[in-house]
Amino acid sequence: MPQELGARQGKLVFWRRWMMAGMEAEPHAAREVHSAHAVPERPSLGIPGPESVPEVVSVFEFYRDEAAKCAEAEACLAGCVLLASALEASLLAMTRCFPEEVEEFVKSSDAKEFSRPPKDWGLSQLLLVAKGLGWLPNSKDESARFDPRRAQVGDLVEVVRMVRNLIHPAIYLREYPGEPLSWKALEVSFGILDATCSCLAAKIEEAMKAKRL
């Protein structure tokens, strides 16, 4: 693996540290036990709580490490697909850190994507949640979303999703007719995952300081 990708892989380790720190804190719902009304252990949507985060983080690390192996083998498309799965796992872990916020957002949204129950959510639903709750900042200017110099993390994650979709033959033939996916796509996907994890870790740190985790 090139040195820069190895460095990025190392920087992603902090994701697990923040998740474990969040697990050690008392869940918000537990602190409201003094209420006269019974507080449900989980939101009505059935989103698992923080107790399930370590399992998801392990899956995140598995996908990320497999992507690193693909980078070593110069298997660019396979690596990009696995990085998209790592991105999905990181967002899934966040929904389990903040199930109440997620439930409130989903209930107030009329997006058709949320017709699926949370257990069946994929990257599309998780990205809607992450952007809607401000976990991943978006550009206000529509034109900036397609400008690498001005796009924010919430815009860039769409690149990872789009490259992941190249696993479908019809899409690959339409987007890359007669040519292999370049190494640059894999390098960019690593960078976007790194930036995404930085944003999510900042959200967790903020919640811990506010004692909401």
mmCIF file of C-alpha atoms in Angstrom:
data_model
loop_
_atom_site.group_PDB
_atom_site.id
_atom_site.type_symbol
_atom_site.label_atom_id
_atom_site.label_comp_id
_atom_site.label_asym_id
_atom_site.label_seq_id
_atom_site.Cartn_x
_atom_site.Cartn_y
_atom_site.Cartn_z
ATOM 1 C CA MET A 1 0.000 0.000 0.000
ATOM 2 C CA PRO A 2 1.347 3.476 -0.798
ATOM 3 C CA GLN A 3 2.508 5.442 2.217
ATOM 4 C CA GLU A 4 -0.310 8.013 2.035
ATOM 5 C CA LEU A 5 -3.008 5.329 2.142
ATOM 6 C CA GLY A 6 -1.313 3.638 5.060
ATOM 7 C CA ALA A 7 -1.339 6.939 6.934
ATOM 8 C CA ARG A 8 -5.024 7.425 6.240
ATOM 9 C CA GLN A 9 -5.807 3.942 7.486
ATOM 10 C CA GLY A 10 -3.973 4.734 10.715
ATOM 11 C CA LYS A 11 -5.868 7.977 11.233
ATOM 12 C CA LEU A 12 -9.178 6.113 11.053
ATOM 13 C CA VAL A 13 -8.361 4.265 14.263
ATOM 14 C CA PHE A 14 -9.687 7.216 16.272
ATOM 15 C CA TRP A 15 -13.202 6.271 15.153
ATOM 16 C CA ARG A 16 -13.147 3.231 17.389
ATOM 17 C CA ARG A 17 -11.737 5.288 20.270
ATOM 18 C CA TRP A 18 -14.607 7.753 20.108
ATOM 19 C CA MET A 19 -17.176 5.011 19.813
ATOM 20 C CA MET A 20 -15.794 3.231 22.823
ATOM 21 C CA ALA A 21 -15.776 6.509 24.746
ATOM 22 C CA GLY A 22 -19.399 7.008 23.858
ATOM 23 C CA MET A 23 -20.224 3.543 25.116
ATOM 24 C CA GLU A 24 -18.656 4.260 28.503
ATOM 25 C CA ALA A 25 -20.952 7.245 29.083
ATOM 26 C CA GLU A 26 -24.433 6.908 30.518
ATOM 27 C CA PRO A 27 -27.123 6.886 27.789
ATOM 28 C CA HIS A 28 -29.373 9.948 27.723
ATOM 29 C CA ALA A 29 -32.547 7.912 28.258
ATOM 30 C CA ALA A 30 -31.141 6.352 31.417
ATOM 31 C CA ARG A 31 -30.610 9.772 32.981
ATOM 32 C CA GLU A 32 -34.314 10.551 32.564
ATOM 33 C CA VAL A 33 -35.393 7.611 34.709
ATOM 34 C CA HIS A 34 -36.652 10.011 37.384
ATOM 35 C CA SER A 35 -39.551 10.977 35.141
ATOM 36 C CA ALA A 36 -42.997 10.009 36.373
ATOM 37 C CA HIS A 37 -43.570 8.182 33.124
ATOM 38 C CA ALA A 38 -41.745 5.055 32.073
ATOM 39 C CA VAL A 39 -38.963 5.795 29.610
ATOM 40 C CA PRO A 40 -38.694 3.199 26.841
ATOM 41 C CA GLU A 41 -35.313 1.609 26.411
ATOM 42 C CA ARG A 42 -35.492 2.119 22.672
ATOM 43 C CA PRO A 43 -37.312 4.505 20.353
ATOM 44 C CA SER A 44 -40.494 3.203 18.800
ATOM 45 C CA LEU A 45 -38.799 2.779 15.421
ATOM 46 C CA GLY A 46 -36.774 -0.029 16.944
ATOM 47 C CA ILE A 47 -33.370 1.552 16.337
ATOM 48 C CA PRO A 48 -30.807 -0.272 18.501
ATOM 49 C CA GLY A 49 -29.073 1.863 21.112
ATOM 50 C CA PRO A 50 -25.423 2.493 22.059
ATOM 51 C CA GLU A 51 -25.020 -1.002 23.490
ATOM 52 C CA SER A 52 -24.871 -2.332 19.916
ATOM 53 C CA VAL A 53 -22.192 0.096 18.696
ATOM 54 C CA PRO A 54 -19.076 -2.090 19.306
ATOM 55 C CA GLU A 55 -20.424 -4.765 16.965
ATOM 56 C CA VAL A 56 -20.978 -2.216 14.198
ATOM 57 C CA VAL A 57 -17.534 -0.679 14.737
ATOM 58 C CA SER A 58 -15.981 -4.126 14.299
ATOM 59 C CA VAL A 59 -17.746 -4.443 10.949
ATOM 60 C CA PHE A 60 -16.515 -0.964 9.992
ATOM 61 C CA GLU A 61 -12.930 -1.970 10.742
ATOM 62 C CA PHE A 62 -13.336 -5.205 8.792
ATOM 63 C CA TYR A 63 -14.487 -3.377 5.652
ATOM 64 C CA ARG A 64 -11.790 -0.719 6.009
ATOM 65 C CA ASP A 65 -9.039 -3.307 6.446
ATOM 66 C CA GLU A 66 -10.292 -5.330 3.477
ATOM 67 C CA ALA A 67 -10.234 -2.152 1.388
ATOM 68 C CA ALA A 68 -6.596 -1.646 2.411
ATOM 69 C CA LYS A 69 -5.810 -5.158 1.157
ATOM 70 C CA CYS A 70 -7.455 -4.283 -2.152
ATOM 71 C CA ALA A 71 -5.271 -1.175 -2.354
ATOM 72 C CA GLU A 72 -2.169 -3.318 -1.909
ATOM 73 C CA ALA A 73 -3.373 -5.576 -4.728
ATOM 74 C CA GLU A 74 -4.345 -2.558 -6.876
ATOM 75 C CA ALA A 75 -7.909 -3.875 -7.049
ATOM 76 C CA CYS A 76 -9.438 -0.421 -7.306
ATOM 77 C CA LEU A 77 -13.121 -1.184 -7.839
ATOM 78 C CA ALA A 78 -13.194 -3.827 -5.110
ATOM 79 C CA GLY A 79 -11.525 -1.394 -2.723
ATOM 80 C CA CYS A 80 -14.022 1.363 -3.534
ATOM 81 C CA VAL A 81 -16.959 -0.967 -2.927
ATOM 82 C CA LEU A 82 -15.554 -1.959 0.463
ATOM 83 C CA LEU A 83 -14.905 1.670 1.405
ATOM 84 C CA ALA A 84 -18.545 2.463 0.657
ATOM 85 C CA SER A 85 -19.492 -0.384 2.993
ATOM 86 C CA ALA A 86 -17.187 1.067 5.659
ATOM 87 C CA LEU A 87 -18.883 4.439 5.184
ATOM 88 C CA GLU A 88 -22.272 2.787 5.595
ATOM 89 C CA ALA A 89 -21.116 1.053 8.781
ATOM 90 C CA SER A 90 -19.834 4.321 10.254
ATOM 91 C CA LEU A 91 -23.205 5.994 9.675
ATOM 92 C CA LEU A 92 -25.051 2.967 11.034
ATOM 93 C CA ALA A 93 -23.006 3.225 14.226
ATOM 94 C CA MET A 94 -23.956 6.888 14.531
ATOM 95 C CA THR A 95 -27.672 6.115 14.332
ATOM 96 C CA ARG A 96 -27.178 3.772 17.265
ATOM 97 C CA CYS A 97 -25.329 6.425 19.245
ATOM 98 C CA PHE A 98 -28.171 8.901 18.735
ATOM 99 C CA PRO A 99 -31.351 6.811 18.244
ATOM 100 C CA GLU A 100 -33.676 9.456 19.682
ATOM 101 C CA GLU A 101 -32.416 12.170 17.340
ATOM 102 C CA VAL A 102 -32.724 9.814 14.394
ATOM 103 C CA GLU A 103 -36.287 8.865 15.299
ATOM 104 C CA GLU A 104 -37.356 12.500 15.593
ATOM 105 C CA PHE A 105 -35.808 13.300 12.231
ATOM 106 C CA VAL A 106 -37.413 10.345 10.464
ATOM 107 C CA LYS A 107 -40.837 11.121 11.912
ATOM 108 C CA SER A 108 -40.611 14.696 10.647
ATOM 109 C CA SER A 109 -39.432 13.656 7.185
ATOM 110 C CA ASP A 110 -41.646 12.791 4.244
ATOM 111 C CA ALA A 111 -38.808 11.151 2.291
ATOM 112 C CA LYS A 112 -40.020 7.978 0.626
ATOM 113 C CA GLU A 113 -36.730 6.289 1.502
ATOM 114 C CA PHE A 114 -37.874 6.053 5.114
ATOM 115 C CA SER A 115 -40.768 3.784 4.216
ATOM 116 C CA ARG A 116 -38.315 0.993 5.001
ATOM 117 C CA PRO A 117 -37.867 0.022 8.657
ATOM 118 C CA PRO A 118 -34.468 0.988 10.149
ATOM 119 C CA LYS A 119 -33.273 -2.621 10.102
ATOM 120 C CA ASP A 120 -33.476 -2.510 6.301
ATOM 121 C CA TRP A 121 -31.775 0.850 5.806
ATOM 122 C CA GLY A 122 -28.894 1.092 3.394
ATOM 123 C CA LEU A 123 -26.481 3.838 2.438
ATOM 124 C CA SER A 124 -29.177 6.034 0.872
ATOM 125 C CA GLN A 125 -31.245 6.241 4.068
ATOM 126 C CA LEU A 126 -28.208 6.665 6.284
ATOM 127 C CA LEU A 127 -26.889 9.533 4.175
ATOM 128 C CA LEU A 128 -30.260 11.283 4.393
ATOM 129 C CA VAL A 129 -30.106 11.007 8.176
ATOM 130 C CA ALA A 130 -26.477 12.134 8.407
ATOM 131 C CA LYS A 131 -27.048 15.192 6.243
ATOM 132 C CA GLY A 132 -30.418 16.024 7.763
ATOM 133 C CA LEU A 133 -29.048 15.978 11.304
ATOM 134 C CA GLY A 134 -25.960 17.952 10.376
ATOM 135 C CA TRP A 135 -23.478 15.168 11.029
ATOM 136 C CA LEU A 136 -22.046 15.766 7.558
ATOM 137 C CA PRO A 137 -22.072 19.408 6.396
ATOM 138 C CA ASN A 138 -23.502 20.209 2.962
ATOM 139 C CA SER A 139 -22.917 23.096 0.601
ATOM 140 C CA LYS A 140 -25.786 25.570 0.461
ATOM 141 C CA ASP A 141 -24.850 26.530 -3.074
ATOM 142 C CA GLU A 142 -25.946 23.831 -5.516
ATOM 143 C CA SER A 143 -23.053 24.560 -7.876
ATOM 144 C CA ALA A 144 -20.509 24.093 -5.078
ATOM 145 C CA ARG A 145 -21.531 20.472 -4.634
ATOM 146 C CA PHE A 146 -19.895 19.592 -7.937
ATOM 147 C CA ASP A 147 -16.782 21.680 -7.374
ATOM 148 C CA PRO A 148 -14.022 19.701 -5.574
ATOM 149 C CA ARG A 149 -12.560 22.965 -4.257
ATOM 150 C CA ARG A 150 -15.813 24.087 -2.613
ATOM 151 C CA ALA A 151 -17.696 20.861 -1.908
ATOM 152 C CA GLN A 152 -18.126 19.824 1.713
ATOM 153 C CA VAL A 153 -18.012 16.340 3.199
ATOM 154 C CA GLY A 154 -21.761 15.846 2.847
ATOM 155 C CA ASP A 155 -21.408 16.501 -0.871
ATOM 156 C CA LEU A 156 -18.331 14.347 -1.340
ATOM 157 C CA VAL A 157 -19.840 11.216 0.200
ATOM 158 C CA GLU A 158 -22.044 11.018 -2.878
ATOM 159 C CA VAL A 159 -18.886 10.299 -4.856
ATOM 160 C CA VAL A 160 -18.266 7.188 -2.751
ATOM 161 C CA ARG A 161 -21.851 6.064 -3.284
ATOM 162 C CA MET A 162 -21.680 6.628 -7.038
ATOM 163 C CA VAL A 163 -18.389 4.750 -7.394
ATOM 164 C CA ARG A 164 -19.809 1.907 -5.289
ATOM 165 C CA ASN A 165 -22.650 1.606 -7.795
ATOM 166 C CA LEU A 166 -20.132 0.709 -10.503
ATOM 167 C CA ILE A 167 -20.420 -2.824 -9.177
ATOM 168 C CA HIS A 168 -23.521 -3.005 -11.406
ATOM 169 C CA PRO A 169 -22.452 -3.916 -14.982
ATOM 170 C CA ALA A 170 -24.913 -1.615 -16.760
ATOM 171 C CA ILE A 171 -23.768 1.382 -14.724
ATOM 172 C CA TYR A 172 -20.097 0.528 -15.254
ATOM 173 C CA LEU A 173 -20.556 0.235 -19.012
ATOM 174 C CA ARG A 174 -22.337 3.566 -19.091
ATOM 175 C CA GLU A 175 -19.816 5.459 -16.935
ATOM 176 C CA TYR A 176 -16.530 3.710 -17.831
ATOM 177 C CA PRO A 177 -17.003 2.167 -21.295
ATOM 178 C CA GLY A 178 -13.938 0.172 -22.253
ATOM 179 C CA GLU A 179 -11.684 1.385 -19.441
ATOM 180 C CA PRO A 180 -10.785 0.254 -15.903
ATOM 181 C CA LEU A 181 -11.464 2.325 -12.822
ATOM 182 C CA SER A 182 -8.416 4.444 -12.051
ATOM 183 C CA TRP A 183 -6.294 4.357 -8.904
ATOM 184 C CA LYS A 184 -7.365 7.947 -8.249
ATOM 185 C CA ALA A 185 -10.923 6.807 -7.488
ATOM 186 C CA LEU A 186 -9.674 4.540 -4.710
ATOM 187 C CA GLU A 187 -7.414 7.222 -3.284
ATOM 188 C CA VAL A 188 -10.264 9.753 -3.265
ATOM 189 C CA SER A 189 -12.600 7.263 -1.589
ATOM 190 C CA PHE A 190 -10.070 6.685 1.202
ATOM 191 C CA GLY A 191 -9.799 10.423 1.707
ATOM 192 C CA ILE A 192 -13.570 10.928 1.825
ATOM 193 C CA LEU A 193 -13.985 8.140 4.374
ATOM 194 C CA ASP A 194 -11.271 9.750 6.486
ATOM 195 C CA ALA A 195 -13.013 13.148 6.325
ATOM 196 C CA THR A 196 -16.374 11.566 7.125
ATOM 197 C CA CYS A 197 -15.011 9.875 10.230
ATOM 198 C CA SER A 198 -13.525 13.177 11.376
ATOM 199 C CA CYS A 199 -16.959 14.828 11.147
ATOM 200 C CA LEU A 200 -18.672 11.982 12.981
ATOM 201 C CA ALA A 201 -16.031 11.921 15.699
ATOM 202 C CA ALA A 202 -16.527 15.673 16.188
ATOM 203 C CA LYS A 203 -20.254 15.105 16.678
ATOM 204 C CA ILE A 204 -19.581 12.434 19.295
ATOM 205 C CA GLU A 205 -17.047 14.633 21.085
ATOM 206 C CA GLU A 206 -19.550 17.504 21.133
ATOM 207 C CA ALA A 207 -22.255 15.244 22.572
ATOM 208 C CA MET A 208 -19.910 13.913 25.240
ATOM 209 C CA LYS A 209 -18.966 17.431 26.310
ATOM 210 C CA ALA A 210 -22.658 18.311 26.500
ATOM 211 C CA LYS A 211 -23.210 15.050 28.422
ATOM 212 C CA ARG A 212 -25.672 13.794 25.868
ATOM 213 C CA LEU A 213 -23.719 10.547 25.428
#
